[in-house]
Amino acid sequence: MSNKQSQQRYAIGMVGLGVMGRNLVLNMGDHGFSVVGYDKEPSQVEALRKESADRDICGTENINDFIAMLRPPRAVIILVPAGAPVDSVIKDLLPYLDKGDLIIDAGNSYFKDTDMRTRHLTAKGIQFLGVGVSGGAKGARYGPSIMPGGPKDAYERVRPVFEATAAKVNGDPCVTYLGSGSAGHFVKMVHNGIEYGVMQLIAETYDLMKRGWGLNDDEMHEIYALWDKGELNGYLVEITSHIFSKQDEKTGKRLISEILDVAKQKGTGMWTSQSAMELQVPIPTIDLAVAMRDLSVFATERELASVIYQRSQRRFVGNRNLFQEQLGRALFAAIIITYAQGMALLAVASEKYQYRLDLEAVTRIWRGGCIIRAALLEDICAAFRAKHNLPNLLLDPNLSRKLMEHQEDLRQVVCQAAELGVPTPGLMVSLGYFDAYRSIWLPANLIQAQRDYFGAHTYERNDAKGAFHTDWEKGEET
Ligand code: 6PG
């Protein structure tokens, strides 16, 4: 360590100099903040050193030096994989920290872990923020969406750093204080759930166009690029169009055709579904998206089943341009429904976990920097601005008008897909959710009757209060 470094007192510390951590450090450096990075892996520290020229940034693989270079009370950001690595870093840091220091976990941590860490650290006089950061490596470098949760005063300490480094939409930084405890990580988890849903829906439109219509990658590239110019405008549609034009350096073919059809996941989608089940909020499009990633892994079984259930691939017959338009409109409807499910989960979680989320603010900071940023978020944000306690986006007048205009397209596409035998369960379940949500009556009376029949679980009546039980077999022949 040079003399200059030992004398310097850096404003922020970063533990974990992988690509995300390093890029966030450089981003903070660009905005004039002094940052010291720490990683046990010398190659990561070296990578930071190489890229950090002309900024008030330095890196070290020595934890003593790291702590010595930080200005007290210290603020340390952790950006390491979720789970045990976070606990291990906290354990390593604790002996060096003093009361009043602040730890910021900026990874994709499970919100219940964040609550547990908050309790553990608060008891030791250390402040803790659980912060969701979205936007991938490029977002971290040039402006992510940042979702902070924890003690408000702790947020205020780092607010200037977050506001400077976050993405901007019309000059408005894509960061705001979201709520206490694990609010930030819960919001980020649901962001990812929506991300899973939208990715699955886009993948289904690709499948329909590929197997149902026989379109090639160039055509696909053009269609997604066209969709990105209209109401479907958004980051995930945009990158999808780019993906179809990318060539494989090895084979010269389109890279997309060389990629194995087995989808991986790191857990945030599954946690969203688990949390929704716990809170009894239906989010079937997101559940389905997780299930389809799971199903993709059963590649050998799929191969066997494809022989047993062989069916010649039917092709779409009809006006392709019309159907292309219909498909885009169906996708848009299903995307609205997916955001509605995610936001409904946030509304309930906010009450249950006392986050006091401002859903307008949540969707405002998703308009830039994050993976699910899309033109649609302007409407979603406006919906919560108009009605702060809106329980479901499907009840918003503007979005419901749009859904009314698009629902027939979704129906047509789902019917076509069923006939062609192209799997579109995300589109189907989105339509099913929509139809159930808009139903004044559901066949749940039969479920209740069945429950009472076999288990005397009782039922309620339309015409009287209370719980009723019937001996359903009384008087019947046995
Ligand atoms: C983001 C992404 C990011 C990460 C996903 C990938 O908002 O920047 O969501 O957090 O890329 O978590 O998740 P899976 O590996 O589970 O697809």
CSV table of C-alpha atoms and ligand atoms in Angstrom, one decimal:
chain,number,residue,atom,x,y,z
A,1,MET,CA,0.0,0.0,0.0
A,2,SER,CA,1.4,3.4,-1.0
A,3,ASN,CA,1.7,6.2,1.5
A,4,LYS,CA,-0.8,8.3,-0.4
A,5,GLN,CA,-3.3,5.4,-0.1
A,6,SER,CA,-2.8,4.9,3.6
A,7,GLN,CA,-3.4,8.6,4.2
A,8,GLN,CA,-6.5,8.6,2.1
A,9,ARG,CA,-9.9,8.2,3.6
A,10,TYR,CA,-12.3,6.8,1.0
A,11,ALA,CA,-16.0,7.6,1.2
A,12,ILE,CA,-17.3,4.2,0.2
A,13,GLY,CA,-16.0,0.6,0.3
A,14,MET,CA,-17.0,-2.2,-2.1
A,15,VAL,CA,-16.5,-5.8,-1.2
A,16,GLY,CA,-16.7,-8.1,-4.3
A,17,LEU,CA,-14.9,-6.9,-7.4
A,18,GLY,CA,-16.6,-9.2,-9.9
A,19,VAL,CA,-18.0,-7.5,-13.0
A,20,MET,CA,-21.0,-6.0,-11.2
A,21,GLY,CA,-19.0,-4.7,-8.2
A,22,ARG,CA,-16.2,-3.4,-10.4
A,23,ASN,CA,-18.6,-1.6,-12.7
A,24,LEU,CA,-20.5,0.0,-9.8
A,25,VAL,CA,-17.2,1.2,-8.4
A,26,LEU,CA,-16.2,2.8,-11.7
A,27,ASN,CA,-19.7,4.3,-12.0
A,28,MET,CA,-19.3,5.9,-8.5
A,29,GLY,CA,-15.8,7.0,-9.5
A,30,ASP,CA,-17.2,8.7,-12.6
A,31,HIS,CA,-19.4,10.8,-10.4
A,32,GLY,CA,-16.6,12.0,-8.3
A,33,PHE,CA,-16.9,9.6,-5.3
A,34,SER,CA,-13.9,8.1,-3.7
A,35,VAL,CA,-14.2,4.3,-3.5
A,36,VAL,CA,-11.9,1.6,-2.2
A,37,GLY,CA,-12.6,-1.9,-3.5
A,38,TYR,CA,-11.7,-5.2,-1.7
A,39,ASP,CA,-11.6,-8.7,-3.1
A,40,LYS,CA,-9.7,-11.7,-1.9
A,41,GLU,CA,-9.0,-12.6,-5.5
A,42,PRO,CA,-5.9,-10.6,-6.7
A,43,SER,CA,-6.9,-10.8,-10.4
A,44,GLN,CA,-10.2,-9.0,-9.6
A,45,VAL,CA,-8.3,-6.2,-7.8
A,46,GLU,CA,-5.9,-6.0,-10.7
A,47,ALA,CA,-8.8,-5.7,-13.1
A,48,LEU,CA,-10.1,-2.8,-11.1
A,49,ARG,CA,-6.7,-1.1,-11.0
A,50,LYS,CA,-6.4,-1.3,-14.8
A,51,GLU,CA,-9.8,0.3,-15.4
A,52,SER,CA,-9.8,2.9,-12.7
A,53,ALA,CA,-7.3,5.5,-14.1
A,54,ASP,CA,-8.0,9.1,-13.3
A,55,ARG,CA,-10.6,8.3,-10.7
A,56,ASP,CA,-10.4,8.5,-6.9
A,57,ILE,CA,-10.5,4.7,-6.8
A,58,CYS,CA,-8.2,2.0,-5.4
A,59,GLY,CA,-8.3,-1.7,-4.8
A,60,THR,CA,-6.8,-4.1,-2.3
A,61,GLU,CA,-6.9,-7.7,-1.4
A,62,ASN,CA,-6.0,-6.9,2.2
A,63,ILE,CA,-8.9,-6.4,4.5
A,64,ASN,CA,-6.8,-4.5,7.1
A,65,ASP,CA,-5.9,-2.0,4.4
A,66,PHE,CA,-9.4,-1.8,3.1
A,67,ILE,CA,-10.8,-0.9,6.5
A,68,ALA,CA,-8.0,1.6,7.2
A,69,MET,CA,-8.7,3.4,4.0
A,70,LEU,CA,-12.4,4.0,4.7
A,71,ARG,CA,-13.6,7.2,6.2
A,72,PRO,CA,-15.5,6.6,9.5
A,73,PRO,CA,-18.4,6.1,10.1
A,74,ARG,CA,-17.8,3.6,7.3
A,75,ALA,CA,-20.1,2.7,4.5
A,76,VAL,CA,-19.4,-0.7,2.9
A,77,ILE,CA,-21.3,-2.1,-0.1
A,78,ILE,CA,-21.2,-5.9,-0.5
A,79,LEU,CA,-21.8,-7.3,-4.0
A,80,VAL,CA,-21.3,-11.0,-3.9
A,81,PRO,CA,-23.5,-14.0,-4.9
A,82,ALA,CA,-26.6,-14.3,-2.7
A,83,GLY,CA,-26.7,-16.7,0.3
A,84,ALA,CA,-23.7,-18.0,2.2
A,85,PRO,CA,-21.2,-15.6,0.5
A,86,VAL,CA,-23.0,-12.6,2.0
A,87,ASP,CA,-22.9,-14.1,5.5
A,88,SER,CA,-19.2,-15.0,5.0
A,89,VAL,CA,-18.3,-11.4,4.0
A,90,ILE,CA,-20.3,-10.0,6.9
A,91,LYS,CA,-18.5,-12.3,9.3
A,92,ASP,CA,-15.1,-11.3,7.9
A,93,LEU,CA,-16.0,-7.6,8.2
A,94,LEU,CA,-17.5,-7.5,11.6
A,95,PRO,CA,-14.3,-7.7,13.7
A,96,TYR,CA,-13.1,-4.5,11.9
A,97,LEU,CA,-16.3,-2.5,12.1
A,98,ASP,CA,-17.4,0.0,14.7
A,99,LYS,CA,-20.9,0.9,16.0
A,100,GLY,CA,-22.5,3.3,13.5
A,101,ASP,CA,-20.8,1.8,10.5
A,102,LEU,CA,-23.1,0.8,7.6
A,103,ILE,CA,-23.2,-2.4,5.5
A,104,ILE,CA,-25.1,-2.3,2.3
A,105,ASP,CA,-26.0,-5.6,0.6
A,106,ALA,CA,-26.5,-4.8,-3.0
A,107,GLY,CA,-26.9,-8.4,-4.3
A,108,ASN,CA,-30.0,-10.4,-5.1
A,109,SER,CA,-30.5,-11.6,-1.5
A,110,TYR,CA,-33.6,-13.4,-0.3
A,111,PHE,CA,-35.6,-10.9,1.6
A,112,LYS,CA,-36.0,-13.2,4.7
A,113,ASP,CA,-32.2,-13.4,4.9
A,114,THR,CA,-32.1,-9.6,4.8
A,115,ASP,CA,-34.5,-9.5,7.7
A,116,MET,CA,-32.4,-11.9,9.6
A,117,ARG,CA,-29.2,-10.0,8.9
A,118,THR,CA,-30.8,-6.7,9.8
A,119,ARG,CA,-31.7,-8.1,13.3
A,120,HIS,CA,-28.2,-9.6,13.7
A,121,LEU,CA,-26.4,-6.4,12.7
A,122,THR,CA,-28.7,-4.0,14.4
A,123,ALA,CA,-28.0,-5.8,17.7
A,124,LYS,CA,-24.4,-5.1,17.2
A,125,GLY,CA,-25.0,-1.4,16.5
A,126,ILE,CA,-24.2,-1.8,12.7
A,127,GLN,CA,-26.7,-0.3,10.3
A,128,PHE,CA,-27.8,-2.5,7.4
A,129,LEU,CA,-29.4,-1.7,4.0
A,130,GLY,CA,-30.8,-4.3,1.7
A,131,VAL,CA,-30.6,-2.9,-1.8
A,132,GLY,CA,-31.8,-4.3,-5.1
A,133,VAL,CA,-29.7,-3.3,-8.1
A,134,SER,CA,-31.0,-4.1,-11.6
A,135,GLY,CA,-29.5,-3.5,-15.0
A,136,GLY,CA,-26.9,-6.2,-15.4
A,137,ALA,CA,-23.2,-5.4,-16.0
A,138,LYS,CA,-23.9,-2.4,-18.3
A,139,GLY,CA,-26.5,-1.0,-15.9
A,140,ALA,CA,-24.1,-1.2,-13.0
A,141,ARG,CA,-21.5,0.7,-15.1
A,142,TYR,CA,-23.7,3.4,-16.6
A,143,GLY,CA,-26.8,3.6,-14.5
A,144,PRO,CA,-28.8,0.9,-12.8
A,145,SER,CA,-32.2,1.0,-11.2
A,146,ILE,CA,-31.5,1.0,-7.4
A,147,MET,CA,-34.1,-0.3,-4.9
A,148,PRO,CA,-33.0,0.5,-1.3
A,149,GLY,CA,-34.7,-0.7,1.9
A,150,GLY,CA,-33.7,-0.5,5.6
A,151,PRO,CA,-33.4,2.4,8.1
A,152,LYS,CA,-34.3,5.7,6.5
A,153,ASP,CA,-31.4,7.5,8.2
A,154,ALA,CA,-28.9,4.9,6.8
A,155,TYR,CA,-30.3,5.5,3.3
A,156,GLU,CA,-29.8,9.3,3.7
A,157,ARG,CA,-26.1,8.7,4.3
A,158,VAL,CA,-25.6,7.1,0.9
A,159,ARG,CA,-28.4,8.9,-1.0
A,160,PRO,CA,-26.1,11.2,-2.9
A,161,VAL,CA,-24.0,8.3,-4.1
A,162,PHE,CA,-27.1,6.3,-5.2
A,163,GLU,CA,-28.8,9.3,-6.9
A,164,ALA,CA,-25.6,10.1,-8.8
A,165,THR,CA,-25.0,6.6,-10.0
A,166,ALA,CA,-28.5,5.5,-10.8
A,167,ALA,CA,-30.0,5.6,-14.3
A,168,LYS,CA,-31.9,8.8,-15.1
A,169,VAL,CA,-35.3,9.2,-16.8
A,170,ASN,CA,-35.9,12.9,-17.8
A,171,GLY,CA,-33.3,13.8,-15.2
A,172,ASP,CA,-35.1,11.8,-12.5
A,173,PRO,CA,-32.8,9.3,-10.8
A,174,CYS,CA,-34.1,5.7,-10.8
A,175,VAL,CA,-33.7,5.3,-7.1
A,176,THR,CA,-35.7,6.2,-4.0
A,177,TYR,CA,-36.1,5.0,-0.5
A,178,LEU,CA,-38.6,2.2,-0.6
A,179,GLY,CA,-39.2,1.2,3.0
A,180,SER,CA,-37.9,-0.4,6.1
A,181,GLY,CA,-36.3,-3.9,6.6
A,182,SER,CA,-36.2,-6.0,3.5
A,183,ALA,CA,-38.4,-3.7,1.4
A,184,GLY,CA,-35.7,-3.2,-1.2
A,185,HIS,CA,-34.9,-6.9,-1.7
A,186,PHE,CA,-38.5,-7.8,-1.8
A,187,VAL,CA,-39.2,-5.2,-4.5
A,188,LYS,CA,-36.1,-6.5,-6.4
A,189,MET,CA,-37.3,-10.1,-6.1
A,190,VAL,CA,-40.7,-9.2,-7.6
A,191,HIS,CA,-38.9,-7.2,-10.3
A,192,ASN,CA,-37.2,-10.4,-11.2
A,193,GLY,CA,-40.4,-12.4,-11.0
A,194,ILE,CA,-41.9,-10.0,-13.6
A,195,GLU,CA,-38.7,-10.3,-15.6
A,196,TYR,CA,-39.1,-14.1,-15.7
A,197,GLY,CA,-42.8,-13.8,-16.8
A,198,VAL,CA,-42.0,-11.3,-19.6
A,199,MET,CA,-39.1,-13.4,-20.8
A,200,GLN,CA,-41.3,-16.5,-21.0
A,201,LEU,CA,-44.0,-14.7,-22.9
A,202,ILE,CA,-41.5,-13.3,-25.4
A,203,ALA,CA,-40.0,-16.8,-25.8
A,204,GLU,CA,-43.5,-18.2,-26.6
A,205,THR,CA,-44.0,-15.6,-29.3
A,206,TYR,CA,-40.6,-16.7,-30.8
A,207,ASP,CA,-41.7,-20.4,-30.7
A,208,LEU,CA,-45.0,-19.6,-32.4
A,209,MET,CA,-43.2,-17.6,-35.1
A,210,LYS,CA,-40.5,-20.3,-35.5
A,211,ARG,CA,-42.5,-23.5,-35.4
A,212,GLY,CA,-45.9,-22.2,-36.1
A,213,TRP,CA,-45.0,-20.0,-39.0
A,214,GLY,CA,-41.6,-21.2,-40.0
A,215,LEU,CA,-40.0,-17.7,-39.8
A,216,ASN,CA,-36.2,-17.4,-39.9
A,217,ASP,CA,-34.0,-15.5,-37.5
A,218,ASP,CA,-33.8,-12.4,-39.8
A,219,GLU,CA,-37.5,-12.1,-39.9
A,220,MET,CA,-37.6,-12.6,-36.2
A,221,HIS,CA,-35.1,-9.8,-35.7
A,222,GLU,CA,-37.2,-7.5,-37.8
A,223,ILE,CA,-40.4,-8.3,-36.0
A,224,TYR,CA,-39.1,-7.7,-32.5
A,225,ALA,CA,-37.3,-4.5,-33.7
A,226,LEU,CA,-40.7,-3.4,-35.1
A,227,TRP,CA,-42.5,-4.3,-31.9
A,228,ASP,CA,-39.9,-2.4,-29.9
A,229,LYS,CA,-40.9,0.8,-31.8
A,230,GLY,CA,-44.5,0.6,-30.7
A,231,GLU,CA,-46.4,-0.2,-27.5
A,232,LEU,CA,-44.2,-3.1,-26.7
A,233,ASN,CA,-41.1,-0.9,-26.5
A,234,GLY,CA,-38.9,-2.1,-23.7
A,235,TYR,CA,-35.5,-3.5,-22.9
A,236,LEU,CA,-36.4,-7.2,-23.1
A,237,VAL,CA,-38.0,-6.8,-26.5
A,238,GLU,CA,-35.1,-4.7,-27.7
A,239,ILE,CA,-32.4,-7.2,-26.7
A,240,THR,CA,-34.5,-10.0,-28.2
A,241,SER,CA,-34.4,-8.3,-31.6
A,242,HIS,CA,-30.6,-7.9,-31.2
A,243,ILE,CA,-30.2,-11.6,-30.2
A,244,PHE,CA,-31.7,-12.8,-33.6
A,245,SER,CA,-29.1,-10.9,-35.6
A,246,LYS,CA,-26.0,-12.1,-33.7
A,247,GLN,CA,-23.7,-14.5,-35.5
A,248,ASP,CA,-21.8,-17.3,-33.9
A,249,GLU,CA,-18.1,-16.7,-34.3
A,250,LYS,CA,-17.4,-20.4,-34.2
A,251,THR,CA,-19.9,-21.7,-36.8
A,252,GLY,CA,-20.9,-18.5,-38.7
A,253,LYS,CA,-24.5,-19.5,-38.0
A,254,ARG,CA,-26.9,-17.4,-36.0
A,255,LEU,CA,-25.8,-17.9,-32.3
A,256,ILE,CA,-29.4,-18.4,-31.1
A,257,SER,CA,-29.7,-21.7,-33.0
A,258,GLU,CA,-26.5,-22.9,-31.3
A,259,ILE,CA,-27.7,-22.3,-27.8
A,260,LEU,CA,-29.0,-25.4,-25.8
A,261,ASP,CA,-32.7,-25.1,-24.9
A,262,VAL,CA,-32.2,-25.6,-21.2
A,263,ALA,CA,-32.9,-22.5,-19.0
A,264,LYS,CA,-31.0,-21.8,-15.8
A,265,GLN,CA,-32.1,-19.7,-12.8
A,266,LYS,CA,-30.6,-18.4,-9.7
A,267,GLY,CA,-33.7,-18.4,-7.5
A,268,THR,CA,-35.3,-15.0,-7.5
A,269,GLY,CA,-38.3,-16.2,-9.7
A,270,MET,CA,-38.8,-19.2,-7.5
A,271,TRP,CA,-38.7,-17.0,-4.4
A,272,THR,CA,-41.3,-14.7,-5.9
A,273,SER,CA,-43.6,-17.6,-6.5
A,274,GLN,CA,-43.0,-19.0,-3.0
A,275,SER,CA,-43.7,-15.7,-1.4
A,276,ALA,CA,-46.9,-15.2,-3.4
A,277,MET,CA,-48.1,-18.6,-2.3
A,278,GLU,CA,-47.3,-17.7,1.3
A,279,LEU,CA,-49.2,-14.5,1.0
A,280,GLN,CA,-52.0,-16.2,-1.1
A,281,VAL,CA,-51.6,-13.8,-4.0
A,282,PRO,CA,-52.1,-15.4,-7.4
A,283,ILE,CA,-49.3,-14.8,-9.8
A,284,PRO,CA,-49.7,-17.7,-12.3
A,285,THR,CA,-47.8,-16.2,-15.2
A,286,ILE,CA,-44.7,-15.8,-13.0
A,287,ASP,CA,-45.2,-19.3,-11.5
A,288,LEU,CA,-45.5,-20.7,-15.0
A,289,ALA,CA,-42.3,-19.0,-16.1
A,290,VAL,CA,-40.4,-20.7,-13.3
A,291,ALA,CA,-42.1,-24.0,-14.1
A,292,MET,CA,-41.1,-23.7,-17.8
A,293,ARG,CA,-37.5,-23.1,-16.9
A,294,ASP,CA,-37.7,-26.2,-14.8
A,295,LEU,CA,-39.4,-28.2,-17.5
A,296,SER,CA,-36.7,-27.2,-20.0
A,297,VAL,CA,-34.2,-29.0,-17.9
A,298,PHE,CA,-35.9,-32.4,-18.5
A,299,ALA,CA,-34.4,-32.5,-21.9
A,300,THR,CA,-34.0,-36.3,-22.1
A,301,GLU,CA,-37.6,-36.9,-21.1
A,302,ARG,CA,-38.8,-34.3,-23.5
A,303,GLU,CA,-36.9,-36.2,-26.2
A,304,LEU,CA,-38.6,-39.5,-25.3
A,305,ALA,CA,-42.0,-37.9,-25.1
A,306,SER,CA,-41.5,-36.2,-28.5
A,307,VAL,CA,-41.4,-39.7,-30.0
A,308,ILE,CA,-44.4,-41.0,-28.1
A,309,TYR,CA,-46.5,-38.0,-28.9
A,310,GLN,CA,-45.3,-37.4,-32.4
A,311,ARG,CA,-47.5,-35.1,-34.3
A,312,SER,CA,-46.6,-33.4,-37.6
A,313,GLN,CA,-45.9,-29.8,-37.0
A,314,ARG,CA,-48.9,-27.9,-38.3
A,315,ARG,CA,-48.2,-24.6,-39.9
A,316,PHE,CA,-50.1,-21.4,-39.7
A,317,VAL,CA,-52.4,-20.7,-42.6
A,318,GLY,CA,-53.8,-17.3,-43.0
A,319,ASN,CA,-52.8,-13.7,-43.3
A,320,ARG,CA,-49.3,-13.6,-41.7
A,321,ASN,CA,-49.2,-9.8,-41.4
A,322,LEU,CA,-52.5,-9.8,-39.6
A,323,PHE,CA,-51.5,-12.6,-37.3
A,324,GLN,CA,-48.1,-10.9,-36.6
A,325,GLU,CA,-50.0,-7.8,-35.5
A,326,GLN,CA,-52.3,-9.9,-33.4
A,327,LEU,CA,-49.4,-11.8,-31.8
A,328,GLY,CA,-47.8,-8.5,-30.8
A,329,ARG,CA,-51.0,-7.3,-29.3
A,330,ALA,CA,-51.5,-10.6,-27.5
A,331,LEU,CA,-48.0,-10.3,-26.1
A,332,PHE,CA,-48.7,-6.8,-24.9
A,333,ALA,CA,-51.9,-7.9,-23.1
A,334,ALA,CA,-50.1,-10.8,-21.4
A,335,ILE,CA,-47.3,-8.4,-20.3
A,336,ILE,CA,-49.8,-6.0,-18.7
A,337,ILE,CA,-51.3,-9.0,-16.9
A,338,THR,CA,-47.9,-10.1,-15.7
A,339,TYR,CA,-47.0,-6.7,-14.3
A,340,ALA,CA,-50.5,-6.6,-12.7
A,341,GLN,CA,-49.7,-9.9,-10.9
A,342,GLY,CA,-46.4,-8.7,-9.6
A,343,MET,CA,-47.8,-5.3,-8.5
A,344,ALA,CA,-50.7,-7.1,-6.7
A,345,LEU,CA,-48.1,-9.2,-4.8
A,346,LEU,CA,-46.2,-6.0,-3.8
A,347,ALA,CA,-49.5,-4.4,-2.6
A,348,VAL,CA,-50.2,-7.3,-0.3
A,349,ALA,CA,-46.6,-7.8,0.9
A,350,SER,CA,-46.4,-4.1,1.7
A,351,GLU,CA,-49.3,-4.5,4.2
A,352,LYS,CA,-48.2,-7.8,5.5
A,353,TYR,CA,-44.5,-6.9,6.0
A,354,GLN,CA,-45.3,-3.2,6.9
A,355,TYR,CA,-43.0,-1.9,4.1
A,356,ARG,CA,-45.4,1.0,3.4
A,357,LEU,CA,-44.4,0.8,-0.3
A,358,ASP,CA,-45.3,3.6,-2.5
A,359,LEU,CA,-46.1,1.7,-5.7
A,360,GLU,CA,-45.9,4.8,-7.8
A,361,ALA,CA,-42.4,5.3,-6.6
A,362,VAL,CA,-41.5,1.6,-7.2
A,363,THR,CA,-42.7,1.8,-10.8
A,364,ARG,CA,-41.1,5.2,-11.3
A,365,ILE,CA,-37.7,3.8,-10.5
A,366,TRP,CA,-38.3,0.9,-12.9
A,367,ARG,CA,-38.7,3.2,-15.9
A,368,GLY,CA,-34.9,3.3,-16.4
A,369,GLY,CA,-31.9,1.2,-15.8
A,370,CYS,CA,-33.5,-2.1,-14.9
A,371,ILE,CA,-34.3,-5.2,-17.0
A,372,ILE,CA,-38.1,-4.7,-17.0
A,373,ARG,CA,-37.9,-1.1,-18.1
A,374,ALA,CA,-40.6,-0.5,-20.8
A,375,ALA,CA,-42.8,2.2,-22.2
A,376,LEU,CA,-45.7,0.5,-20.4
A,377,LEU,CA,-44.2,1.6,-17.1
A,378,GLU,CA,-45.3,5.1,-17.8
A,379,ASP,CA,-49.0,3.9,-17.7
A,380,ILE,CA,-48.4,1.7,-14.7
A,381,CYS,CA,-46.8,4.6,-12.8
A,382,ALA,CA,-49.7,6.9,-13.8
A,383,ALA,CA,-52.1,4.3,-12.5
A,384,PHE,CA,-50.6,4.3,-9.0
A,385,ARG,CA,-50.3,8.1,-9.2
A,386,ALA,CA,-54.1,8.3,-9.8
A,387,LYS,CA,-54.9,5.8,-7.1
A,388,HIS,CA,-52.2,5.0,-4.5
A,389,ASN,CA,-53.9,2.0,-3.0
A,390,LEU,CA,-54.9,0.4,-6.3
A,391,PRO,CA,-55.1,-3.3,-5.4
A,392,ASN,CA,-54.6,-4.6,-9.0
A,393,LEU,CA,-53.6,-2.8,-12.2
A,394,LEU,CA,-56.4,-4.5,-14.0
A,395,LEU,CA,-58.8,-2.1,-12.2
A,396,ASP,CA,-57.1,1.0,-13.6
A,397,PRO,CA,-59.3,2.7,-16.2
A,398,ASN,CA,-56.5,3.4,-18.7
A,399,LEU,CA,-54.9,-0.1,-18.5
A,400,SER,CA,-58.3,-1.8,-18.5
A,401,ARG,CA,-59.2,0.0,-21.7
A,402,LYS,CA,-56.0,-1.2,-23.3
A,403,LEU,CA,-56.7,-4.7,-22.1
A,404,MET,CA,-60.2,-4.6,-23.4
A,405,GLU,CA,-58.8,-3.6,-26.8
A,406,HIS,CA,-56.2,-6.4,-26.8
A,407,GLN,CA,-58.0,-9.3,-25.1
A,408,GLU,CA,-59.5,-10.7,-28.3
A,409,ASP,CA,-56.0,-10.9,-29.8
A,410,LEU,CA,-54.8,-12.9,-26.9
A,411,ARG,CA,-57.7,-15.3,-27.3
A,412,GLN,CA,-57.1,-15.7,-31.0
A,413,VAL,CA,-53.4,-16.4,-30.5
A,414,VAL,CA,-54.0,-18.9,-27.7
A,415,CYS,CA,-56.5,-20.7,-29.9
A,416,GLN,CA,-54.1,-20.8,-32.8
A,417,ALA,CA,-51.3,-22.0,-30.6
A,418,ALA,CA,-53.4,-24.8,-29.2
A,419,GLU,CA,-54.4,-26.0,-32.7
A,420,LEU,CA,-50.8,-25.8,-33.9
A,421,GLY,CA,-49.5,-27.7,-30.8
A,422,VAL,CA,-47.0,-25.0,-30.0
A,423,PRO,CA,-46.7,-24.6,-26.2
A,424,THR,CA,-47.7,-21.2,-25.1
A,425,PRO,CA,-48.6,-21.8,-21.4
A,426,GLY,CA,-47.6,-18.3,-20.3
A,427,LEU,CA,-50.0,-16.7,-22.7
A,428,MET,CA,-52.7,-19.2,-21.8
A,429,VAL,CA,-52.3,-18.8,-18.1
A,430,SER,CA,-52.3,-15.0,-18.4
A,431,LEU,CA,-55.6,-15.2,-20.3
A,432,GLY,CA,-56.9,-17.6,-17.7
A,433,TYR,CA,-56.0,-15.3,-14.9
A,434,PHE,CA,-57.6,-12.4,-16.7
A,435,ASP,CA,-60.8,-14.3,-17.4
A,436,ALA,CA,-61.0,-15.5,-13.8
A,437,TYR,CA,-60.2,-12.0,-12.4
A,438,ARG,CA,-63.0,-10.4,-14.4
A,439,SER,CA,-65.5,-13.1,-13.3
A,440,ILE,CA,-68.3,-12.1,-11.0
A,441,TRP,CA,-68.8,-15.8,-10.4
A,442,LEU,CA,-66.3,-18.6,-10.2
A,443,PRO,CA,-67.0,-22.3,-9.7
A,444,ALA,CA,-65.4,-22.1,-6.3
A,445,ASN,CA,-68.9,-23.1,-4.9
A,446,LEU,CA,-68.2,-26.6,-6.3
A,447,ILE,CA,-64.8,-26.8,-4.6
A,448,GLN,CA,-66.5,-25.9,-1.3
A,449,ALA,CA,-69.2,-28.5,-1.8
A,450,GLN,CA,-66.5,-31.2,-2.6
A,451,ARG,CA,-64.5,-30.1,0.5
A,452,ASP,CA,-67.6,-30.4,2.6
A,453,TYR,CA,-68.6,-33.7,1.0
A,454,PHE,CA,-65.4,-35.6,1.8
A,455,GLY,CA,-64.1,-33.7,4.8
A,456,ALA,CA,-67.0,-31.8,6.5
A,457,HIS,CA,-65.0,-28.7,5.9
A,458,THR,CA,-68.2,-26.6,5.8
A,459,TYR,CA,-69.3,-24.0,3.3
A,460,GLU,CA,-70.8,-20.5,3.4
A,461,ARG,CA,-74.2,-19.7,1.7
A,462,ASN,CA,-75.3,-16.8,-0.5
A,463,ASP,CA,-78.5,-16.4,1.6
A,464,ALA,CA,-77.4,-16.7,5.2
A,465,LYS,CA,-74.3,-16.0,7.4
A,466,GLY,CA,-72.3,-18.7,9.1
A,467,ALA,CA,-70.7,-22.1,8.3
A,468,PHE,CA,-72.9,-24.9,7.0
A,469,HIS,CA,-72.3,-28.6,6.7
A,470,THR,CA,-74.5,-31.1,4.8
A,471,ASP,CA,-74.5,-34.9,5.0
A,472,TRP,CA,-74.2,-35.2,1.2
A,473,GLU,CA,-74.8,-39.0,1.1
A,474,LYS,CA,-77.9,-38.9,3.3
A,475,GLY,CA,-80.8,-40.5,1.5
A,476,GLU,CA,-78.6,-41.8,-1.3
A,477,GLU,CA,-78.4,-45.5,-2.2
A,478,THR,CA,-75.1,-47.0,-1.4
B,1,6PG,C1,-31.2,-7.6,-13.0
B,1,6PG,C2,-31.3,-9.1,-13.2
B,1,6PG,C3,-30.2,-9.7,-12.5
B,1,6PG,C4,-29.9,-11.1,-12.9
B,1,6PG,C5,-31.0,-12.0,-12.8
B,1,6PG,C6,-30.8,-13.3,-13.5
B,1,6PG,O1,-32.2,-7.1,-12.6
B,1,6PG,O2,-30.2,-7.0,-13.3
B,1,6PG,O3,-32.5,-9.6,-12.8
B,1,6PG,O4,-30.5,-9.6,-11.1
B,1,6PG,O5,-29.4,-11.1,-14.2
B,1,6PG,O6,-31.2,-12.3,-11.4
B,1,6PG,O7,-31.6,-14.2,-12.9
B,1,6PG,P1,-31.6,-15.7,-13.2
B,1,6PG,O8,-30.2,-16.2,-13.3
B,1,6PG,O9,-32.4,-16.3,-12.1
B,1,6PG,O10,-32.3,-15.8,-14.6
